[in-house]
Coordinates of C-alpha atoms (C1' of nucleotides) in Angstrom, one line a residue:
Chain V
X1 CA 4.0 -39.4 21.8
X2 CA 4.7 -40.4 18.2
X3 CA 7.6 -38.8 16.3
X4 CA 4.6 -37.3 13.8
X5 CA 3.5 -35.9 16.5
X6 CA 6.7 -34.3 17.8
X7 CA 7.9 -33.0 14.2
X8 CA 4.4 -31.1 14.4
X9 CA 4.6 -29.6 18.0
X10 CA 7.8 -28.0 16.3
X11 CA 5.6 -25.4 14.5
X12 CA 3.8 -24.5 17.5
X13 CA 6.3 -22.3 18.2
X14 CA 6.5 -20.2 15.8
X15 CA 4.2 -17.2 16.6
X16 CA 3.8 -13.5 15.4
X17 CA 6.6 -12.2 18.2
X18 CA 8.8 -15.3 17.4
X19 CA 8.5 -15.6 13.5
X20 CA 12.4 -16.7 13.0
X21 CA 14.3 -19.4 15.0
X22 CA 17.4 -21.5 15.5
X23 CA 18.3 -24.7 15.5
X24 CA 19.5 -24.7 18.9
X25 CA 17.0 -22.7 20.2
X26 CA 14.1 -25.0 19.1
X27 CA 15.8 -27.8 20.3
X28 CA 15.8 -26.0 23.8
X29 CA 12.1 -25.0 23.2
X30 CA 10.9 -28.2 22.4
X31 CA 13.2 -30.2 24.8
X32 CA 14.0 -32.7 22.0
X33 CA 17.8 -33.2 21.2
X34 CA 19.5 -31.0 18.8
X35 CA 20.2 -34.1 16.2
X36 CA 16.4 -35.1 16.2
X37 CA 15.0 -31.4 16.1
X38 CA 17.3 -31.1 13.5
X39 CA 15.9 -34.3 11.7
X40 CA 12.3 -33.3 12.1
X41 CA 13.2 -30.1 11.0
X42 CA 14.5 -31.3 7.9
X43 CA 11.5 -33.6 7.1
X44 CA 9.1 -30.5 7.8
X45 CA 11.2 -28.4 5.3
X46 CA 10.9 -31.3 2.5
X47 CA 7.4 -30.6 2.7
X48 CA 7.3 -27.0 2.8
X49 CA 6.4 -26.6 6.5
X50 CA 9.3 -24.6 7.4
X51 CA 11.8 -23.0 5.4
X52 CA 15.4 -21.7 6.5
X53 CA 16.4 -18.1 6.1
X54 CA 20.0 -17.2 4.7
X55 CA 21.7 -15.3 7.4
X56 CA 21.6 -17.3 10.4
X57 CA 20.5 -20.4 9.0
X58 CA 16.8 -19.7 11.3
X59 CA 13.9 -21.3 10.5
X60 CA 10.5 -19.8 9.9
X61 CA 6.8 -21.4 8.6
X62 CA 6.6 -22.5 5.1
X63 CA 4.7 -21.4 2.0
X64 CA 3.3 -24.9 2.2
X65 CA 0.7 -23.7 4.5
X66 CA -0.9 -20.9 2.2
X67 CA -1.8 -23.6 -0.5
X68 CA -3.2 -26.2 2.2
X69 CA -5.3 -23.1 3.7
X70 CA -6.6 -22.4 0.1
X71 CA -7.5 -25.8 -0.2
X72 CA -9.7 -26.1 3.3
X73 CA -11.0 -23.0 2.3
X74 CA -12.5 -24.3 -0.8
X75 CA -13.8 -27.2 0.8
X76 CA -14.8 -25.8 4.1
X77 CA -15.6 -22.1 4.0
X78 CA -15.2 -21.4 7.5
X79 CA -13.7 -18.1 7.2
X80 CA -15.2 -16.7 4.4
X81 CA -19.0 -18.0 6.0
X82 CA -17.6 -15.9 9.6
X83 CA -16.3 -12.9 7.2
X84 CA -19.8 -12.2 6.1
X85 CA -21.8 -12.2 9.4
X86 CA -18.7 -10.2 10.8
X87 CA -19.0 -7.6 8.6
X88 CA -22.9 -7.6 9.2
X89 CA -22.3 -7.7 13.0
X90 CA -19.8 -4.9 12.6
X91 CA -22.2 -3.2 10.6
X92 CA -25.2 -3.2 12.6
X93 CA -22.9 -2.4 16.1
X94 CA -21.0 0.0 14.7
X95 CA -17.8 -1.9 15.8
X96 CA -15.2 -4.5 16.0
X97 CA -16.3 -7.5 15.0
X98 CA -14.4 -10.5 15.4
X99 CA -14.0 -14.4 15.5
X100 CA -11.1 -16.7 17.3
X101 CA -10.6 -20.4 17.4
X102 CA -9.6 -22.4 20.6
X103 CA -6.0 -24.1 19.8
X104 CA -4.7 -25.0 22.4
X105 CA -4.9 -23.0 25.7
X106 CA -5.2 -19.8 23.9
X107 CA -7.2 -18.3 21.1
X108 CA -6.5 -17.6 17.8
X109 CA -8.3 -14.7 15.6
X110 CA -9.5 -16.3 12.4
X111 CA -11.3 -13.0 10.6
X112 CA -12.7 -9.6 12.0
X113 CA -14.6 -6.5 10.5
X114 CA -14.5 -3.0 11.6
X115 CA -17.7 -1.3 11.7
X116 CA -18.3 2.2 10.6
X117 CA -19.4 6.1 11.8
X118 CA -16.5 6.1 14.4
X119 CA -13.3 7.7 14.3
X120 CA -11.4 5.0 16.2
X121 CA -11.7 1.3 16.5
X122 CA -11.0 -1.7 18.7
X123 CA -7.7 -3.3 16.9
X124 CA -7.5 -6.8 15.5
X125 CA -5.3 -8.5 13.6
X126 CA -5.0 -12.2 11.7
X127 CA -3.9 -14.6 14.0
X128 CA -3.6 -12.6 17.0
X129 CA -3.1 -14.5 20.0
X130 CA -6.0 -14.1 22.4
X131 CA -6.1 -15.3 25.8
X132 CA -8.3 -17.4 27.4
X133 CA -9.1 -15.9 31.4
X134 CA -8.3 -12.3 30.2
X135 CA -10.9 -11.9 27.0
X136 CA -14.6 -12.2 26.3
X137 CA -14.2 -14.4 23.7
X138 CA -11.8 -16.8 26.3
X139 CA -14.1 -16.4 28.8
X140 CA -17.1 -17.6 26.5
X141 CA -15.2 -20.6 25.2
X142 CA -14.2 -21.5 29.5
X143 CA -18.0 -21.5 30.2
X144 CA -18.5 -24.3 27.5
X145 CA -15.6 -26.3 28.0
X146 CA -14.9 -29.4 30.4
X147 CA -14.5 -28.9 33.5
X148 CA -10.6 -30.4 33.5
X149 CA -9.9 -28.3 30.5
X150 CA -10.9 -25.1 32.3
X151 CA -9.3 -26.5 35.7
X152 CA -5.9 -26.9 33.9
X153 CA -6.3 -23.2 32.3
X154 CA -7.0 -21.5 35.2
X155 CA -4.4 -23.1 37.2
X156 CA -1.1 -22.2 34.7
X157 CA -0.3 -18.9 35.9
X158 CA -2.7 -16.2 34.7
X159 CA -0.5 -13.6 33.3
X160 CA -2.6 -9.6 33.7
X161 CA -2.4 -7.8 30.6
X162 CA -3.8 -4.8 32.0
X163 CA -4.5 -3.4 35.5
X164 CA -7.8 -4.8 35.4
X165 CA -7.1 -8.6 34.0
X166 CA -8.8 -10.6 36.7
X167 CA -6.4 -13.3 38.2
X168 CA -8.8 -14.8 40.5
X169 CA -9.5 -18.0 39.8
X170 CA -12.6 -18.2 42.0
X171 CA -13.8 -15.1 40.6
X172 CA -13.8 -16.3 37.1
X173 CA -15.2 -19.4 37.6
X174 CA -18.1 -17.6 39.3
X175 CA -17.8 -15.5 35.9
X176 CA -18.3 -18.4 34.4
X177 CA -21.2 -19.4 36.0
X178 CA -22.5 -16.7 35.2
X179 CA -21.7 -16.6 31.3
X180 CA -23.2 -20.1 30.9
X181 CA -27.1 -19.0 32.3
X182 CA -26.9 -15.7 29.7
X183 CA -25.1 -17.4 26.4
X184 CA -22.6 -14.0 26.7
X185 CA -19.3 -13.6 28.4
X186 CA -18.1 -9.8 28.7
X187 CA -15.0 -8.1 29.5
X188 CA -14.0 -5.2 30.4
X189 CA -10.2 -4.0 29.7
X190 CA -9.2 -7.5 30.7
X191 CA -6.9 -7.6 27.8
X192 CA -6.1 -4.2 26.5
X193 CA -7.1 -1.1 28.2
X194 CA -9.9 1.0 27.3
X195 CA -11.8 -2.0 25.8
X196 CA -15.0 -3.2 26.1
X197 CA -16.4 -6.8 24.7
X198 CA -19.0 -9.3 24.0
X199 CA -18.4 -12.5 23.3
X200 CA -20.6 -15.8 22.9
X201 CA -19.9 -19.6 22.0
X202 CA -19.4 -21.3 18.7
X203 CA -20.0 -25.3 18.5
X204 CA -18.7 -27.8 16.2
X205 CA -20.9 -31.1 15.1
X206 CA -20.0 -32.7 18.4
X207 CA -21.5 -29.8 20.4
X208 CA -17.9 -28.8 21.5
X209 CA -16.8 -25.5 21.8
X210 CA -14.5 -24.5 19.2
X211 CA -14.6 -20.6 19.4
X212 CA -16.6 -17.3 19.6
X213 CA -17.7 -14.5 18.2
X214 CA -17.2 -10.9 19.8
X215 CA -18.0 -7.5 19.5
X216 CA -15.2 -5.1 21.0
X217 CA -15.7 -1.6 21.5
X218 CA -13.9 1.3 23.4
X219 CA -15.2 1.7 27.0
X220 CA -16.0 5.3 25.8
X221 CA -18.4 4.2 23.5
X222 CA -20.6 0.8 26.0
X223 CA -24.2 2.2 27.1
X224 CA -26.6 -0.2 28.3
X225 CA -28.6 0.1 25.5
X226 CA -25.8 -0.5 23.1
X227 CA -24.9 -3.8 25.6
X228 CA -28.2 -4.4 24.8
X229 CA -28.1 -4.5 21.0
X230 CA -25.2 -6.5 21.0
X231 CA -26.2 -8.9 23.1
X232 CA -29.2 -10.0 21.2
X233 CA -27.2 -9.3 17.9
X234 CA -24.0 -11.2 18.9
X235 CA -26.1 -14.3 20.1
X236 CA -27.9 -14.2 17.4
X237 CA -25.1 -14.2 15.2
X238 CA -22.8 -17.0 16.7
X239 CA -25.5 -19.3 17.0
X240 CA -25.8 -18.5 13.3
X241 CA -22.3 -19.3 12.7
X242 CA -22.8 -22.5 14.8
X243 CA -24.9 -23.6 12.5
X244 CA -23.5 -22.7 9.2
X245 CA -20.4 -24.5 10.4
X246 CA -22.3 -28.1 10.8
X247 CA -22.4 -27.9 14.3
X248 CA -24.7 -27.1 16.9
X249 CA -24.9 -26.4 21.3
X250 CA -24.9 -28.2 23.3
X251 CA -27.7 -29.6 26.2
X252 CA -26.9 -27.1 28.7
X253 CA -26.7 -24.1 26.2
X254 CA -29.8 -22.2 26.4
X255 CA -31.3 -21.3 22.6
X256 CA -34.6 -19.4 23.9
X257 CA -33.3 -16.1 25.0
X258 CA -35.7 -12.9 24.9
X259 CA -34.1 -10.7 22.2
X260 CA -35.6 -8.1 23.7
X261 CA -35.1 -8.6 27.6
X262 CA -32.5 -11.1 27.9
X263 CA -32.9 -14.4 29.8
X264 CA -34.1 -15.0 32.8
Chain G
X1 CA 12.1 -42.0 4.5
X2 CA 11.2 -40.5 7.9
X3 CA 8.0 -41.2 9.8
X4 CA 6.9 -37.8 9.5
X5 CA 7.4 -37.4 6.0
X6 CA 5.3 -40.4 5.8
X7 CA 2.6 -38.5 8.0
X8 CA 3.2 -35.6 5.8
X9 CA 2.7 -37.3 2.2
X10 CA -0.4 -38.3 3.3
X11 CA -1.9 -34.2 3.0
X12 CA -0.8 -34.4 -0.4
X13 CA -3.8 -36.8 -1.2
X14 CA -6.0 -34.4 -0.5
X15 CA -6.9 -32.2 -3.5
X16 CA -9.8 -29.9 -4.7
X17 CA -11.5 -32.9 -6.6
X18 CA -11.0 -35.0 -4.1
X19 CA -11.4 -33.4 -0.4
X20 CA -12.9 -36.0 1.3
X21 CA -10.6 -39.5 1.2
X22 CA -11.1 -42.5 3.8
X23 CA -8.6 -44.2 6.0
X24 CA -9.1 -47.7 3.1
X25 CA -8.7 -45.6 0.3
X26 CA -5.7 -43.2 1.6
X27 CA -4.3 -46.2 2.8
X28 CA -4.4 -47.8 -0.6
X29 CA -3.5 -44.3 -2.4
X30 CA -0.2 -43.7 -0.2
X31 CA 0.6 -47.6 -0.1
X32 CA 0.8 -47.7 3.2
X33 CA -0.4 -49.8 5.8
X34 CA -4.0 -49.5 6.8
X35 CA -2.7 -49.3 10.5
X36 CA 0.0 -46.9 9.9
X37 CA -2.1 -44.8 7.6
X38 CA -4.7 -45.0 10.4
X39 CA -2.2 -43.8 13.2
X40 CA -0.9 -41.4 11.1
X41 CA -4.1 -39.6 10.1
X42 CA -4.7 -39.9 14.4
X43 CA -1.4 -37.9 14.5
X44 CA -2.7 -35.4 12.1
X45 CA -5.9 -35.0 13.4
X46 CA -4.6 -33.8 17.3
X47 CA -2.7 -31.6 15.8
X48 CA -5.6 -30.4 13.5
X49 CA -4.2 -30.7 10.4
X50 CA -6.7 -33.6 9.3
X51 CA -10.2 -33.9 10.5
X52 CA -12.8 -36.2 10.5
X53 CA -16.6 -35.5 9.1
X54 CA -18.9 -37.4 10.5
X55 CA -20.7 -39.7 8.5
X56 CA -18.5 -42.2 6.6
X57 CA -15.5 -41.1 8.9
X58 CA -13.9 -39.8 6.1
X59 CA -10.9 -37.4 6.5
X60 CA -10.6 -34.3 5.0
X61 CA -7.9 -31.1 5.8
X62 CA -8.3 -29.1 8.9
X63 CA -8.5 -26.1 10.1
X64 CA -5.1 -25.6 11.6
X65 CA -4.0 -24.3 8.1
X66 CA -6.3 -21.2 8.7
X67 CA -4.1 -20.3 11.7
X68 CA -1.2 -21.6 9.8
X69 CA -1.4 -19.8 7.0
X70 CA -2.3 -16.5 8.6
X71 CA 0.9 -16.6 10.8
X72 CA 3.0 -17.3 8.1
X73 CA 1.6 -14.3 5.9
X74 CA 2.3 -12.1 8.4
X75 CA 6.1 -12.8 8.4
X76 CA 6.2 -13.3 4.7
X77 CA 3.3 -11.5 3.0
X78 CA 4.3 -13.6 0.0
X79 CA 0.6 -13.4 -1.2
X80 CA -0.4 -10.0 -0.4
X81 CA 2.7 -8.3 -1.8
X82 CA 2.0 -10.7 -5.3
X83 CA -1.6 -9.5 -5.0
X84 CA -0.6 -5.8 -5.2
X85 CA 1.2 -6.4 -8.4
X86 CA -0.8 -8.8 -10.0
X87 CA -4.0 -6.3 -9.7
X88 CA -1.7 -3.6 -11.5
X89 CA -0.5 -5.8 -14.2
X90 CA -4.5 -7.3 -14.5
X91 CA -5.2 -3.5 -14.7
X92 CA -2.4 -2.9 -17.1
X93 CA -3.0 -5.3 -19.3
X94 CA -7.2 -6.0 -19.1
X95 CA -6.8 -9.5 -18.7
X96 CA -6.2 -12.4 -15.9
X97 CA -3.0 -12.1 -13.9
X98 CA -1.7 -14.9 -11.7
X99 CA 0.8 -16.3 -10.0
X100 CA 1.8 -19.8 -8.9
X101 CA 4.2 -22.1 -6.7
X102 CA 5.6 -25.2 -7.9
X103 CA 4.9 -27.8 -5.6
X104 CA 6.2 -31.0 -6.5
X105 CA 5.4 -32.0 -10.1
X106 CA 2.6 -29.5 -10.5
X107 CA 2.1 -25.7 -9.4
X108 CA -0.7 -24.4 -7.4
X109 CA -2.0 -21.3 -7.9
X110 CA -1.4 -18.7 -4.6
X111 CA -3.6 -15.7 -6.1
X112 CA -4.5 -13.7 -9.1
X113 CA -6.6 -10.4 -10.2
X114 CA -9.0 -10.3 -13.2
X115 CA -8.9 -6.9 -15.2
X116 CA -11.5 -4.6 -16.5
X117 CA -13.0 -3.3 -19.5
X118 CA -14.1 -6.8 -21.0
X119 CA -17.3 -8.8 -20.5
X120 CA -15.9 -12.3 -20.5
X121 CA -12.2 -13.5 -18.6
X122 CA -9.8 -16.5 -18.4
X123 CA -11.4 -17.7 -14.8
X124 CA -8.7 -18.6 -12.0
X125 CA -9.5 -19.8 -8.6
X126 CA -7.3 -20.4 -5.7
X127 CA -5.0 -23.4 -5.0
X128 CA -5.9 -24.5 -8.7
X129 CA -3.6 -27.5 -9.8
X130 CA -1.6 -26.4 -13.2
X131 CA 0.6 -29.1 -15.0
X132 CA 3.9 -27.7 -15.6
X133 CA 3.8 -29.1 -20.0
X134 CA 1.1 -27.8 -20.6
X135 CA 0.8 -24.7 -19.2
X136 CA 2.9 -20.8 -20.3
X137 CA 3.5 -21.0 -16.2
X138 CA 5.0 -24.7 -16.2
X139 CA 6.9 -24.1 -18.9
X140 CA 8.6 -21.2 -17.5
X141 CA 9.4 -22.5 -14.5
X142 CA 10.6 -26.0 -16.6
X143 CA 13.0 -23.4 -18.5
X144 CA 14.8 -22.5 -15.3
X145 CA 14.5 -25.4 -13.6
X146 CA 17.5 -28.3 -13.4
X147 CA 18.0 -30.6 -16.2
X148 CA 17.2 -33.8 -13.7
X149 CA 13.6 -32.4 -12.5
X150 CA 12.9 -31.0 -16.3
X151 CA 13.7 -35.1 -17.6
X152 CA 11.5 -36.6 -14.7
X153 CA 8.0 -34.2 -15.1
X154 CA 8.6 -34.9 -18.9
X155 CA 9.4 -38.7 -18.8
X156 CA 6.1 -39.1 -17.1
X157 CA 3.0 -39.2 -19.0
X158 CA 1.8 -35.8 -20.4
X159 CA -1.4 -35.8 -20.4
X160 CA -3.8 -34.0 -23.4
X161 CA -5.5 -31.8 -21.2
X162 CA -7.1 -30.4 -24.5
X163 CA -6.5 -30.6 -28.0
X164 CA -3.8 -28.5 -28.7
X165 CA -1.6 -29.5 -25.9
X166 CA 1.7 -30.6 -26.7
X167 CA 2.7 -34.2 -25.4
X168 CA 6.0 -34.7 -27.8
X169 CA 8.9 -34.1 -24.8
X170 CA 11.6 -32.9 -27.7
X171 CA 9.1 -29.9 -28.9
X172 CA 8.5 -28.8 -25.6
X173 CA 12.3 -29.1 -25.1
X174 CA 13.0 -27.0 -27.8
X175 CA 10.3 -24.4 -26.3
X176 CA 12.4 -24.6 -23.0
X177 CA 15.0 -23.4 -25.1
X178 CA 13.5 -20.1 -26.7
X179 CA 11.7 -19.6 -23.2
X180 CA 15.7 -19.3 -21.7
X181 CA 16.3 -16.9 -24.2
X182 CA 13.2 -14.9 -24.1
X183 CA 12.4 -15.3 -20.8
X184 CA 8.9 -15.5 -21.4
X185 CA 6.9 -18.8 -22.2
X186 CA 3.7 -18.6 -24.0
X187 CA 1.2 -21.1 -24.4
X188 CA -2.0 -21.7 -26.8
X189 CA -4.7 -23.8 -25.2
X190 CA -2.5 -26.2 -24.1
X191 CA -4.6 -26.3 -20.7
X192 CA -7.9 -25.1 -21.3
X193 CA -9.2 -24.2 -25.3
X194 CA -9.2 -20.7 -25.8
X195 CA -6.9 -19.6 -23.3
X196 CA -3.7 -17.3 -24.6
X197 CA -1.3 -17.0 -22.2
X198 CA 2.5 -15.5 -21.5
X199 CA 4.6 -16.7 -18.0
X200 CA 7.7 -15.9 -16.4
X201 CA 9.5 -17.0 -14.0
X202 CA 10.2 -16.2 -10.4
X203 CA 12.8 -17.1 -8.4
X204 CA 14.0 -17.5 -4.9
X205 CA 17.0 -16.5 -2.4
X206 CA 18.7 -19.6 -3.8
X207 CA 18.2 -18.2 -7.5
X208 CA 16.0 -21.3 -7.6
X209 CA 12.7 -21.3 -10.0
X210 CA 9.6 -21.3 -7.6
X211 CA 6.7 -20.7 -9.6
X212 CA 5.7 -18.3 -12.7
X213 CA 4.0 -15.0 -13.1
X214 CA 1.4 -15.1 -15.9
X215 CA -1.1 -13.1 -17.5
X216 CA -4.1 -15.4 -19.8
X217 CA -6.6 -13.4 -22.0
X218 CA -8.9 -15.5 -24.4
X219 CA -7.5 -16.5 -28.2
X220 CA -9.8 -14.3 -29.7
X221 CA -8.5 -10.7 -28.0
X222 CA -4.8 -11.5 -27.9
X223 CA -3.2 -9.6 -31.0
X224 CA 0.8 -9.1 -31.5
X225 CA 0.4 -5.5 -30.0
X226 CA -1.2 -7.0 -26.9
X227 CA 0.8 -9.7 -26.7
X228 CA 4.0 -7.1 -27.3
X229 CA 2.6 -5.2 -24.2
X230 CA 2.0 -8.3 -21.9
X231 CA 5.9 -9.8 -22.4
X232 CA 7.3 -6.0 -21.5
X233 CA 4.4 -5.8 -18.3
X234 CA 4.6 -9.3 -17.5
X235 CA 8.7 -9.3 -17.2
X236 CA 9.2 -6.3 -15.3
X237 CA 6.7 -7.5 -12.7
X238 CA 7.7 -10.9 -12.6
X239 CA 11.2 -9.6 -11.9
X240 CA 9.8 -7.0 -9.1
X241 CA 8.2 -9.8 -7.6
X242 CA 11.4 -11.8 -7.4
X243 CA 12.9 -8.8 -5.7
X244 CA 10.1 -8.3 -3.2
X245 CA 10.6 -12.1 -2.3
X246 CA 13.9 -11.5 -1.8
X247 CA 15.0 -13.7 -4.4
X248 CA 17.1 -13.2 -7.3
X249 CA 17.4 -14.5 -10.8
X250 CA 20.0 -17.0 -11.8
X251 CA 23.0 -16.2 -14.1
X252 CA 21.4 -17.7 -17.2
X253 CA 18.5 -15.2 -16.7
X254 CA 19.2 -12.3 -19.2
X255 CA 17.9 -9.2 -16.9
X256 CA 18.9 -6.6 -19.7
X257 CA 15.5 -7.4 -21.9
X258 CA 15.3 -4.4 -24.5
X259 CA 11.5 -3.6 -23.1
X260 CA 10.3 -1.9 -27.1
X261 CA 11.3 -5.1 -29.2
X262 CA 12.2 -7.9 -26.8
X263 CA 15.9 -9.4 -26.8
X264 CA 17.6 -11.0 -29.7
Chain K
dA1 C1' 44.5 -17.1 22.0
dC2 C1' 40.6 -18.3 24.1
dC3 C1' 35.9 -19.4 25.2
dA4 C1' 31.0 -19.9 24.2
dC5 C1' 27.7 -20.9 21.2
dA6 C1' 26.0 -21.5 16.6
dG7 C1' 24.5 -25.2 12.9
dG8 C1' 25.2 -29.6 11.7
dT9 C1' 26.8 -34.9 11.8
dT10 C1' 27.9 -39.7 13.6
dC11 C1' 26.6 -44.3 15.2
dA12 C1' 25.6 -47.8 18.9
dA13 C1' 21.7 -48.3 21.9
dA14 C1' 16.9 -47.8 22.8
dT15 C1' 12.6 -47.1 21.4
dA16 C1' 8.8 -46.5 18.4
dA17 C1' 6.9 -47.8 13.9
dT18 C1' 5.1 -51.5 11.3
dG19 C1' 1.8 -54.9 9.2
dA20 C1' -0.8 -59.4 9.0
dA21 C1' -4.6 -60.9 11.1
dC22 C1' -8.6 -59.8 13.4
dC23 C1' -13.2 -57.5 14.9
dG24 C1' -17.8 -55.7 14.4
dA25 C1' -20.7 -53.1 11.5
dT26 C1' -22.4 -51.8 6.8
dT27 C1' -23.1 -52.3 2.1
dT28 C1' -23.3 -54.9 -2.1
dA29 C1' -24.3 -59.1 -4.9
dA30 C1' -26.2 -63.3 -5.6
Chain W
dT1 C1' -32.1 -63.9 2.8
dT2 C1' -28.0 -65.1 2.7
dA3 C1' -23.0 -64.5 1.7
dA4 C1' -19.2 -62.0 0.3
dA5 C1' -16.9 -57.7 0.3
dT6 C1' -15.6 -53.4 2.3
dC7 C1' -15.7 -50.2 5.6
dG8 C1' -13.2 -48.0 10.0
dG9 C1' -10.6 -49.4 13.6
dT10 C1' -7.5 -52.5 16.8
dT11 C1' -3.9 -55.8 18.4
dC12 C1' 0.9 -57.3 19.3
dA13 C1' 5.2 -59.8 18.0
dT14 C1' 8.7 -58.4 14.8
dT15 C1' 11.4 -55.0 12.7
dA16 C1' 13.3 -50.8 11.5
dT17 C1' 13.6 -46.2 12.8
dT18 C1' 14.4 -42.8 16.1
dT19 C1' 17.3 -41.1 19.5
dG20 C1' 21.1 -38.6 22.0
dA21 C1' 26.0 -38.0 23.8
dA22 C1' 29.8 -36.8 21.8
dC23 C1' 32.0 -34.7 18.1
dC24 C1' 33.0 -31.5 14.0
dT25 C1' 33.5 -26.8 12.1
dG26 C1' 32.8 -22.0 12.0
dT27 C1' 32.0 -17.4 14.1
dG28 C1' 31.7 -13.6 17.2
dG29 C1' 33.2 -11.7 21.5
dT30 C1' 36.8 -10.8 25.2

DNA sequence: ACCACAGGTTCAAATAATGAACCGATTTAA
DNA sequence: TTAAATCGGTTCATTATTTGAACCTGTGGT
């Protein structure tokens, strides 16, 4: 592993719980010696990457990255080109719409929309951490991913979020099975309680999967015939997005689906 | 200088004219090794920050800033709180309000609101490049910047971005002056013809100058009155904004600015 | 007074970065 | 239709940078 590389795996762990730390602590994190997380450290605050805070001396993420997001924005509208079929989505559902990107082994949320004509919503928030065995979204990315990728996921410990987060292994790759013949992963309080999601793949120009796009929804609120709807709207949607993006599925993704009926 | 910086410097390349650069020509652009450049950009690219688009191989920015970006704006909503006030002081004042960061020898701009009540606007767009000589922003932040950075941005060629802009280092030194007593800059077309606008400046934890708080209305509307209003509006915010960052201006800024008739 | 831990620094030893030359494939110029 | 130039990418002996144990210094707790 290069010392690029290394400097860079730094900022990986710097989430929405863990916004602020140490020297020492990183250094722990990382495993990499005090003097060279130090070092890096200092290179990646040259540049903006990371910045110190007064008090302790802690580090946190950089302004850097807000101009370097503007920037890939301008030349590669990815969120602004998800926004508006979100707010469509969430439009015609009536719900949560949302989008997350595959980084890693876990997801992160790139835009959502609410919908409208409800009282209460399914919660999202900008780079919420999703994961991958416990949400629609996760579960749609599995069923299009290799089969080592999806071996090493399911074999780290799957942590249950709820009472109902399945830990099987078995049983999710059947899940998975299952997910790949319809083009739509669903979950049911997997995550958080109480909710209800779609979810189906989005591609990039290589036909890998990079994402999906979901529609979450209290469990008060899923009908059949609302299932339905999204279904056909969701798949509709993503493979929109897929294509809007550059990209496109892959062999053993299935385009023709019945809008009305389903596949099969 | 470190290998990462190295890796680092190569982003920089990357620019709104120029999104799309490859490995031959960033090698060339950087001066480093075609190899090195190539391993670098390899570096980059696992870790997202580069990608590459498919036909001539050429690079571009990835999407990891998305994620990047988002996390960091949720710890330090340096952009949404400057939002907030920049859409009050566009409202206040009927004209373009925006704010940038100095980064390096240049400052990008991080947002900005257009007012109301007027058919035609100074147009901004996000992560635009501004020079720091010829520009109300740049020469704020020059007037509160140290001596040794001031001497290198204006030893370098200042480029006539339009007619009126001024290239002769001693004048603008002598603007730098009045601006430190003022603690507004203005500037007449000096960027783009026809633009009008005031800056301040903004500063940091450190009492450092990081970027400039400006409001640009066409030649044609700007009047003493307006421009009267604009150096009482603009201060006050650009100082709020300081506050909100939790920054704080430097000794030689003169907070206690007489807000009907200016100081002096 | 003491210990534990924080951020940060030092310098010989170890490792990773470097770059000239090379490859095969396109593109351009003659 | 060649031939030269340029492209992205790779190789490997040489070289320079990274690395980490030990060491400061300061602070907060006991």
């Amino acid at each position: 592993m290069g010392t690029t590389s290394k400097a860079l795996s730094l900022l990986d762990f710097f989430s929405r719980k863990q916004p602020l730390i140490g020297l020492s602590a990183l250094s722990r994190l990382s495993g990499l010696n005090k003097a060279t997380t130090h070092r890096l450290l200092g290179e990646l605050a040259d540049f903006g990457m990371v910045e110190q805070v007064g008090a302790g001396r802690q580090y946190r993420l950089g302004p850097q990255f807000l101009r370097l997001a503007a920037l890939r924005e301008h030349n590669v509208p990815m969120r602004e080109s998800a926004s508006v079929l979100l707010e469509t989505l969430a439009n015609q559902t009536c719900e949560t719409a949302h989008i997350s990107l595959l980084h890693g082994q876990t997801l992160s949320t790139l835009s959502f929309a609410y919908g409208a004509g409800h009282g209460t919503f399914v919660h999202m928030e900008d780079a919420e951490i999703l994961s991958l065995h416990a949400t629609s979204s996760g579960l749609a990315v599995l069923a299009f991913s290799p089969a080592d990728f999806v071996a090493s996921v399911l074999s780290h410990g799957l942590t249950a979020h709820t009472s109902q987060t399945q830990t099987n292994s078995e049983a999710i790759r059947a899940q998975l099975a299952d997910i790949r013949s319809t083009g739509i992963a669903i979950s049911v309080g997997g995550f958080e309680e109480d909710v209800y999601s779609h979810a189906a793949p989005v591609f990039n120009a290589n036909a890998t999967c990079i994402g999906a796009m979901a529609v979450a929804a209290p469990v008060s609120r899923m009908t059949p015939d609302l299932s339905q709807r999204i279904h056909g709207l969701l798949s509709e949607s993503a493979r929109h997005l897929t294509r809007q993006w550059g990209g496109f599925p892959p062999d053993n993704f299935n385009t023709k689906i019945d809008p009305q009926r389903g596949p099969k």
